[in-house]
Amino acid sequence: GSLAIQLAKLWGGKVIAVTSSDAKKKLARELGADVVIDSNTDNLKENILNANGGKPVGMLDIQDIQA
């Protein structure tokens, strides 16, 4: 996950990180995530769509980043 965030930013991508712990949210922001969404939210799909301007995401990479 950490490398995926950094590479996506390097290649000009928009990064929407989804995680549950405060430490991982902080780390995702520090690594360059544009948006960090709490995975425990009831409206996860809606929040991801909103973060991407209402458009579906082009890539989903599910990995565990170590905080």
PDB file of C-alpha atoms in Angstrom:
ATOM      1  CA  GLY A   1       0.000   0.000   0.000  1.00  0.00           C
ATOM      2  CA  SER A   2       2.740   2.472   0.932  1.00  0.00           C
ATOM      3  CA  LEU A   3       4.588   1.953  -2.335  1.00  0.00           C
ATOM      4  CA  ALA A   4       1.332   2.012  -4.316  1.00  0.00           C
ATOM      5  CA  ILE A   5       0.475   5.447  -2.905  1.00  0.00           C
ATOM      6  CA  GLN A   6       3.908   6.828  -3.712  1.00  0.00           C
ATOM      7  CA  LEU A   7       4.023   5.387  -7.232  1.00  0.00           C
ATOM      8  CA  ALA A   8       0.518   6.568  -8.051  1.00  0.00           C
ATOM      9  CA  LYS A   9       1.447  10.092  -6.977  1.00  0.00           C
ATOM     10  CA  LEU A  10       4.736   9.931  -8.902  1.00  0.00           C
ATOM     11  CA  TRP A  11       2.806   8.981 -12.049  1.00  0.00           C
ATOM     12  CA  GLY A  12       0.260  11.763 -11.543  1.00  0.00           C
ATOM     13  CA  GLY A  13      -2.587   9.694 -10.153  1.00  0.00           C
ATOM     14  CA  LYS A  14      -5.185  10.717  -7.632  1.00  0.00           C
ATOM     15  CA  VAL A  15      -4.953   8.560  -4.507  1.00  0.00           C
ATOM     16  CA  ILE A  16      -8.022   7.754  -2.446  1.00  0.00           C
ATOM     17  CA  ALA A  17      -6.863   5.724   0.544  1.00  0.00           C
ATOM     18  CA  VAL A  18      -9.325   3.700   2.596  1.00  0.00           C
ATOM     19  CA  THR A  19      -8.285   2.543   6.060  1.00  0.00           C
ATOM     20  CA  SER A  20      -9.642   2.220   9.568  1.00  0.00           C
ATOM     21  CA  SER A  21      -6.969   3.130  12.108  1.00  0.00           C
ATOM     22  CA  ASP A  22      -5.924   6.679  12.913  1.00  0.00           C
ATOM     23  CA  ALA A  23      -2.249   5.743  12.575  1.00  0.00           C
ATOM     24  CA  LYS A  24      -2.782   4.373   9.061  1.00  0.00           C
ATOM     25  CA  LYS A  25      -4.848   7.410   8.069  1.00  0.00           C
ATOM     26  CA  LYS A  26      -1.995   9.656   9.187  1.00  0.00           C
ATOM     27  CA  LEU A  27       0.558   7.544   7.318  1.00  0.00           C
ATOM     28  CA  ALA A  28      -1.514   7.543   4.120  1.00  0.00           C
ATOM     29  CA  ARG A  29      -1.685  11.361   4.254  1.00  0.00           C
ATOM     30  CA  GLU A  30       2.063  11.597   4.898  1.00  0.00           C
ATOM     31  CA  LEU A  31       2.729   9.324   1.907  1.00  0.00           C
ATOM     32  CA  GLY A  32       0.719  11.636  -0.344  1.00  0.00           C
ATOM     33  CA  ALA A  33      -2.851  10.322  -0.459  1.00  0.00           C
ATOM     34  CA  ASP A  34      -5.180  13.014  -1.787  1.00  0.00           C
ATOM     35  CA  VAL A  35      -8.161  11.740   0.183  1.00  0.00           C
ATOM     36  CA  VAL A  36      -8.312   9.392   3.167  1.00  0.00           C
ATOM     37  CA  ILE A  37     -11.623   7.674   3.918  1.00  0.00           C
ATOM     38  CA  ASP A  38     -12.522   5.724   7.049  1.00  0.00           C
ATOM     39  CA  SER A  39     -13.358   2.146   6.045  1.00  0.00           C
ATOM     40  CA  ASN A  40     -15.815   1.842   8.942  1.00  0.00           C
ATOM     41  CA  THR A  41     -18.210   4.353   7.394  1.00  0.00           C
ATOM     42  CA  ASP A  42     -21.682   3.221   6.405  1.00  0.00           C
ATOM     43  CA  ASN A  43     -21.441   4.904   2.999  1.00  0.00           C
ATOM     44  CA  LEU A  44     -18.049   3.682   1.824  1.00  0.00           C
ATOM     45  CA  LYS A  45     -19.005   3.367  -1.856  1.00  0.00           C
ATOM     46  CA  GLU A  46     -20.688   6.777  -1.859  1.00  0.00           C
ATOM     47  CA  ASN A  47     -17.713   8.391  -0.117  1.00  0.00           C
ATOM     48  CA  ILE A  48     -15.297   6.940  -2.670  1.00  0.00           C
ATOM     49  CA  LEU A  49     -17.459   8.144  -5.570  1.00  0.00           C
ATOM     50  CA  ASN A  50     -17.734  11.615  -4.005  1.00  0.00           C
ATOM     51  CA  ALA A  51     -13.971  11.768  -3.519  1.00  0.00           C
ATOM     52  CA  ASN A  52     -13.574  11.049  -7.242  1.00  0.00           C
ATOM     53  CA  GLY A  53     -16.060  13.621  -8.483  1.00  0.00           C
ATOM     54  CA  GLY A  54     -18.886  11.108  -8.796  1.00  0.00           C
ATOM     55  CA  LYS A  55     -16.942   8.911 -11.205  1.00  0.00           C
ATOM     56  CA  PRO A  56     -16.031   5.281 -10.518  1.00  0.00           C
ATOM     57  CA  VAL A  57     -12.415   4.686  -9.554  1.00  0.00           C
ATOM     58  CA  GLY A  58     -10.142   3.367 -12.285  1.00  0.00           C
ATOM     59  CA  MET A  59      -8.073   1.117 -10.056  1.00  0.00           C
ATOM     60  CA  LEU A  60      -8.504  -0.463  -6.683  1.00  0.00           C
ATOM     61  CA  ASP A  61      -5.456  -1.773  -4.879  1.00  0.00           C
ATOM     62  CA  ILE A  62      -6.234  -3.361  -1.538  1.00  0.00           C
ATOM     63  CA  GLN A  63      -3.178  -3.681   0.640  1.00  0.00           C
ATOM     64  CA  ASP A  64      -2.306  -3.227   4.253  1.00  0.00           C
ATOM     65  CA  ILE A  65       0.027  -0.350   4.990  1.00  0.00           C
ATOM     66  CA  GLN A  66       2.059  -0.666   8.158  1.00  0.00           C
ATOM     67  CA  ALA A  67       1.756   2.227  10.565  1.00  0.00           C
TER      68      ALA A  67
END
